[in-house]
Structures are given as C-alpha cells and as structure tokens.
C-alpha cells in the first residue's frame, strides 16, 4: 500500500513542482540579469539571489508538507470516481468494508488517475504567486538605479577617446602634448581630438602610396606631408582636412593651461577676530592646478604695536607637497607661539601658487586674510587726530541697547514677578550703556567726554567743589548732566549734521531717563529714534565725502578778459570726413560676397585676418574658418554664411543721418505745381 | 420664397383674402359649394398676385468651394465661380492676386476659429518689415499673432544661425501677454541678405521659422547749409552727426567780429535739403540781408532755426510773426522735453525763448515730445518753410548715447528737411510673392508704357493703374523661389524681389489669404451689392394667378347668370 501511495504522491509532487517552477524562475530572472549586467550593484544583487534561494527552500518545504497532509482530499475533490475514499489509500483499512472499498479503489486507480488529472489538481491548488516576482523586479530596478548613480558614464567618454585605427595610406595624427602636462603622447586615425595647448601635432602617413598627401588647416595653411610627418605646434583650436578626403574636416580643440586655483577653507571670513583666550588657530588651505603646482607658499605678515610704533615681520612658509602634484592641501593647527602672535597683534596672510607651465607660468594669489588677536584693553579714541563716527569696541551700539531693552521687556512679560532688584540692576545697566554711547556722540558736538574712567568725575568734583552729599540734587545733576556743556563750533561738522546729532542725543537722553526710571518699555521709542538719527548721520557722512571731487583748472589771469584775440584766426577747410567705425575692407568683402561673381584677389586672407582678429569665441572661429574654406572650395550657397560671420564682426555700426528719398513722379509734379499756383 | 414684413405692403392681400373668406362663407350658407370654392380660389389667387412675393434665384444653392489648408482651388471651381450667384467658402480662401482674377460674388464665409486658443494662435501670423531699406537706419521686424500670449519670443537670426536680435532678453522673466513683438537691428553694410526669424514659445520650442529677405541700400546723403553766429557745442554735435552720415555740408561759424570758421562742401550742393542757422545769426543780420535770406527761403529750401540762443523777441515778432515767450530760467523739470528713443531717454531743456504751446497765426506745432510738450514749430513762407527748434543741449548725448541722438535727429530731419528727389523708384507691393502667384512690380515716376525687364523672364510694359496715382505697374508670375532682379528704362538701380518658397511661413500665408478673402467679401457686398441681391431673387410671376382669378370670376359670373335665368 505505501508503495502505491508513494507513487501517487511523487507524481502529484512533480505536477505541483512543474506548476510552481515558472514562478520561481520568473522571480530569479530579474535578479540574475541585475547580477550579470550591473557590475556596480553586483553585491546587492548577489544578496538578493541568496534571499531568493532561501525563499525557494522554504517554498519547497511548505509544498511538500501541504501535499503530505492534503493529497487525499485533493484527489477526492478532483476525481469523483474515487468516491471520497482516497483516505483509504493512505492508511490500512480498519474494517472489512473499508478493505473492500480499498481494493476496489486500487483496482480502479490505474484507469482513473491520468496525467491530466494530476495536472488539473496542480492547476487548481497552485496559484501563480505575483508578489515574489514583483519584489524581485523592484529589487533589480533599485539595483539599476543605484548602478546608474554610481557610474554616470565614464564608459562613453572612454569610448570617445578611444583612438581610431590607423589605416595604411591615410593621414593619421601623432600628438605629443608638452612634457610638463604629463599627458601621454598618442597616435590616432583622423578624428576630432582635444589636446593641451602648445601640443606638437604631426600629420603622418603610414606606408604612403601614390601622390604625397597635403593637409589643409583652418587658418589657410597648407602642409605637405613628407615621409617624416608634417608638424605644427597647436596654439589655438583649428580644424584640418587632407586634400582628397572628400572634405571631411576634423577638429583639434585646444585646452589652455589654467591658472592654479587657491581656496582658503579656514578661516572663513577675511578678517577673523580671535577669542581672547585662544591658544591655537586653524589654517586650512587648498591649491589646485590642472597639471602640477611647482611652488605654493603661505606669506604671513605680523603687525605689532600701535600709533607710530608699528613693526612688521614677514614670513614665507612653503605649502607641503603631497603625493598628487596637482593638489596641495594644508590643514594645520598653529599655536600662537608658532605664529609669534601676542595679544593686540594682527597677522595678515595670503597664499601664492605657481604652476609648471614653461615660459610664462601662471601665478595665482589669494586675497589677504587677517587674523586679529584683541589686545588687553582697547584704548580711548580721544587721542586720535580726527574724530570719526566709529564707536570703540567696548561700547555697546545703539542697536545692541535696543536688543537688550527688548529682551528685558520680554523677560518682564514672561516673569511678571521678577525680583525688583534684578529688574532695577538690569535696567540701570542698559541705562549706563546708553549714557556711555550718548557721551561718545556728545563729543562730536563739543560736549565734554566723561566716557572712560573715573578721573573725569574727579575733575568735575574739583570744578564744582565737593560740598554736596552724594545722592543730593547737585550730585545727581553732576552725574547725569553737565553744567558747563558748551556747544562750540570747533567741531568739523556742518549745521545739518549737528542738528541730526542733537536729535540723536536728545533721544538718547530720553531713553536713558526712562531706563533710569525702570520703565524699559517707555525707553524703546526713544532708542529707535536715536538709532534712526545715527543711521542718518552715517549716510550723511558718506555724502559729505562724495562732494569733494572737482578741481577746476587754473585760469590764465594775464589773458583773462583782456579781449586779446591775437593768435585766433579765421580758417576755411574742407568738410570733415565721416568717422568710419566699420572697417572698409570687411565691408567691401561682405559686399563682394553678396554677389555671385568672382571674388577679389586675396579675399581669403582678408577674411581670415578679420575672423582671427574679431571673433573671440573658439567654436565660432572654427565655424567661420570652415565657411571660408567652403567658399574657397567654390560653394556659392555658402557665401551667405561666411557673409554672416563677417557681418557679425562689424559690431558698432553707426546710425547715419540721411535724406528721405522720394520719386519725381508726374503726380508729385502736378501736385507741387498746384501748390505753387496757390 | 420671401415676402415683405411691412404691414402696408401686407394689407391689400390680407384684405383680398378676407373678402374671399367672407364670400365663401356667404355662398356656403346658401349651400352653393361650387360658388364658394370659386370665390375662395379667386380671392386667394388675387392675394398672391398682389402680395409681390419674390422667389430665390434659380440655382439657389451657393457654389461650395473648399480651399483646404494650402489655399488651392480646383480649375473647375475657378471656372464655375463666374457662373455662380454666390460662393460658400470653407477654409481661408485665396491670395489677393487670385481673388482679383475672379468676379465679385457674395461670399458665405466664416473665418475658421479654431476651438482651442493654442491651435488657432499657432495658425496665423502677420509679419511686418521693410523689404528694402537704406544703410544706417534701424531694421524693425514686427510679428503679430491673433491672440495675446505670454512668454513667447521673437528672434532674428543671421545666415549662420547666430542671433542678431532677441525680443526675449530685454524682458526676461514673466512677461505680460502680448499679441505683438518687435525686434530691431542695425545692418552694418549695404547688401542683400536672407535672414531668418523664429518664434519660440515659453518653453523654448520653435513655433515658426522662416526667411526674412532684406535689401540694404546705400543711404542718400543730405545736403545741408549751415550758418551760425555763435559757436556752440550743439552746432558742433550736429556738424559731427551730419559728417558721419556723409552729408554734403556748407558750414560756417562766426566766432567773433573778424573770425569765422567755415567748411566747404566736398561737392557742390545741387539740391539742398535744408538750411540750418542759429537764432543769433538771424538776429545779427542786417535788415536787407535778412530779407534776402527769407526771400531765399521762400523759394523752397526750409530754413531751420536753432532757437537756443535767441535774444530779441521783438525782432522775431516783427520779421516772422513769431511770438516768443521767455521760458523759466531755472530749467524746471516739467519744462524739460523728454524723448525716449532706442532704449535711451534724452532730456533736453527748452530754449530760453520759445513759442507758446498753441502758437498763433502762421505758426503751428510740428512735433511734441513724450509728454506732449511741443519742441518743434513751423510756418509756411511762400513755397518754403521756417522751422524753429525749441530745445538745446543735445550735445550732452553725443558721447553718452550717440545712437539715440542720431535717431532723434533722423526723426527731426525726416520732418524738417526736403526729400531728396530721385527720378524714379521701385515699389514692390506684394507682401509675400510665391512661385506661380501673380505678383506686381511698380515704378514710381515711370511713364506708362515703359519697358520692364525681369531677369531671366519676359519684358513687360508698365501700365497705369487706377488705384495707384503715382506709379505704373507690371504683373509677372515668379517661376522659382529666390532673388529676382528687375530693371527698367529710366531707373538707375535695378530692383530685387525675393520670392518665397511655397513652404515658407505657412501661418503668414494663411493670414494673408484670410485678409484677402475678407477684402474680397467686402468687394462683393459694397461695390456690387445691389446688383448681386437683385440677381439673387426674382419676383413671383403674377400672370398665372391673375388668369386664375379672372377665370374664377368669369365662372362665378356665368353661374350667377345661369341661376338668374
């Protein structure tokens, strides 16, 4: 019995597998294609294949299990002739009736169960799974996308650069780029090439036969190709063709040597203000060139001292070479000791790099960067000869005062129950800043400065005597006001500027008053008013500077208004000629090209000269030279294009003042005769 | 069948019908059915006879013609049109030359309006540009489309596909929708060329592209006399502009009592276009010399006065009837004349003495600036004219904006100076000649009967045309596309006409056909309108109805007389 059922089950299993296999293969195919065709995504594809294998094993196992459990019910459902008794085939019959049925079934089995039945059962039981195939296609699609991203086509470039095979008897190129570029010399059949500037290009023929070939260049030169190659040093883009090659033209495009490129990565800003307690400073510099950098150095200048006593120390440090001659990267953490900087010093540095072009190497210099290490205490600007609107660094600006005040107002709103002492101290702090700024600007109006230090206060005390008790009325006046402020006119500003200054000062006064009264919200409008006035002042200062420009030439006093016309004479001359801004030879050539007839002698030279001198763009120049060659070859229809190129060089055509032509028709004569009669 | 809707015309037949109905009813009451029928028929026939009914013409179906997309009609249709009473046209119709060969017939035609805006706007184009111009003037190409659209651009290209002018660069970004764009270009040499124009849409796709033939001829030089009594930068700048334009100049500037600087003309002035003087020159002349100057002006050459240095208002009133008013000495901004030319804005202060805005008497305003303020005045003086230029300080633009200044002066010169008269000139009125389409060549100033030679073609006799008073014309059929040269006896320079290819500018061809068809439709309705309508309808013949009426009445009478008997 078990033998019979084993046979049954194995045939059923085969049918199921046959049914299931396309699904497995369909899932495998995209992955396999991805693994073979996309080298960049191969590891991922192989991982996906492994996943597929795991799924395959699980799937097989699951189906074996299902068949083992359910084959009898499948048979019952599919074949009515088994009379729902196929379970009896799997087990030993417990009862005589069952045994009888079993025997009947076995007798019938061979005739009832055909290959078609198995196939039908497999068809009904096994569905074609779409999900695995979809997953597999998605995975391979992702792999393709990844591949596209990874390899954006170095392959086609390589293909374009691939040298064309050299054919015996035809002209081929031997290109020797300048040695310093490090580009290898190569030979190629006739094709468009791109070479470094000043490359040595040779036109050669391998195993020449027949007549000696000739190469025509775009600029009109003709090179005969003898046994040992015609040579030319290529300075600008050109095209060539060999006479008798059916006019196929090949371009030789020139890549000029680029100047080195310097990037200063760190510090980022041109004037870098260092922290006071800093010990190190990071400099990061990159220099790059298309071929090689011969020299690159960091030039540093240290400035120390102030006033008339400033010393400069220069230093030049070469940038270290790297394995790649095209690049020099230098990132170094400098200690201040290495740089020789002390507080108050400034260090200026720039980088200069030179490439390896022989003859006239390109040198590039970066902008100058400044590292500034602040001194222990900035000095008062009182000693400077000219007052300027620059505020010392230890003063808070009007804008900062506004920001502080706004912060205080916001804090007050957030915490209404702020301790009174905190509020008072903060408000008074801002008021102190405001008063300092007011005094600073007050200087420009001739007010006395009490900006720095307390010695000023002492002076005042000397002036006023020291009779008052602190906190008294006079003491307050003394502290916040000046009894003897004198607005003299000794300062350099004009009355308008002074008016604005006064406005600024009074606004500052108001702001300070509100701040002292611990009403920071009320101070804000005045502070904004003061800021506006200061901005206006700064603008006014610029306008003032702009006005001092024109100095009229001196008059000859002895000649002036003397009525003496000695030396002045009447003259009569021929009328002035037109200042022709359009070169006549190009214009004549254009007009000659407009006709179909013969062209003037040496026209091609004139055309090439005009093209060489007046068309700057390399591609346009090549096209124009091609047009010259076409016309030389006798193409009449190509004259229009050459004419357009030449006409394009006549850029500054003038508008000509001219008469309005009219025809002398009988109608007009009759009309004017009538007018005259009237 | 048509009939009038006027009540006065309708009343008699209605009355006849009513009488018939009443008679029939009366006979019916007496059971005289035959008499009733006779009376009814008689009155009905009478009503029809006096109603003045009109029948549509025989063959009332209009001849249906489809010109299709390429504007061709079959030979059979062409022959059928003279016999047809009306034409029902579908398509855009024919070109003007083709319509002219056909008799005017009422046209039932609705210009095709494409359903979507994009399709119809791509269909039609109107191009406007001079086919021939003189060197030193600005070439302007204007393209119009039926609907305003945003973002489209017009480019003018040379033969080598390089862009000469682009309407898009000036107003890059989101441009307002326009139906019309222009590009301008200054040709640098006198030659014939076939440029290209192309229209791009907002995405940079080409909508249309085609040839733009242009013939640039050498400019006709001006012949100018200049007399100045005070040196000025303005006169100097004008002198430079004129000499740059190769004008023939006789120029003299008096600097002081004994010092004069003069330039002699390089050729004798055969026909001066204008005489330029400054106001000081006229003021300083002796009365007799001034009278001589004005008498000379009366001969025809315009006298142009640069009013910048006028000082004696009395003299001008006395001599020329010119009422001058002092202008405000501080050159107020609102008094400054402003001109906007070629992208530059020129501002020029007025002269110290100027005529008023509404000049009285013989003087009138000849030109106004961008703010409608006058700056050029003129009066007639017998056969000549006197012109007052009321602005100064144009020399400030001689260096900063020379092109705009030259264009400004060119505009003024075209208003001021006499035209240079040539014996004859060519006119090519056909906007777009095509091979196989009859085209027209006219010569202004040639006598009818003069011979015209078409290069590689026939010799034509020029004929006077009723619609062209000044020119006589010949017709020719271009054989192939490209330049064709004409020459005629009595005209020095030959003319060139560019014949387009049939495939060039399909949208423009369609627009031209549509315009010509509208013109043709107007021809039929206006000139021959009455005749066409009369021919289209004929009155219903009255005689049969009258006969029926008479017979019925006779029958009635016979029956009545029988009954009496």
PDB file of C-alpha atoms in Angstrom, chain A residues 88 93-104:
ATOM      1  CA  UNK A  88      -8.265   4.631   2.475  1.00  0.00           C
ATOM      2  CA  UNK A  93      -8.226  -0.260   6.274  1.00  0.00           C
ATOM      3  CA  UNK A  94      -9.613  -0.887   9.769  1.00  0.00           C
ATOM      4  CA  UNK A  95     -12.892  -2.592   8.752  1.00  0.00           C
ATOM      5  CA  UNK A  96     -13.747  -5.226   6.174  1.00  0.00           C
ATOM      6  CA  UNK A  97     -15.963  -2.839   4.264  1.00  0.00           C
ATOM      7  CA  UNK A  98     -13.157  -0.365   4.213  1.00  0.00           C
ATOM      8  CA  UNK A  99     -10.810  -3.055   2.965  1.00  0.00           C
ATOM      9  CA  UNK A 100     -13.271  -3.946   0.227  1.00  0.00           C
ATOM     10  CA  UNK A 101     -13.521  -0.302  -0.825  1.00  0.00           C
ATOM     11  CA  UNK A 102      -9.723  -0.069  -0.724  1.00  0.00           C
ATOM     12  CA  UNK A 103      -9.353  -2.985  -3.044  1.00  0.00           C
ATOM     13  CA  UNK A 104     -11.927  -1.559  -5.426  1.00  0.00           C
TER      14      UNK A 104
END
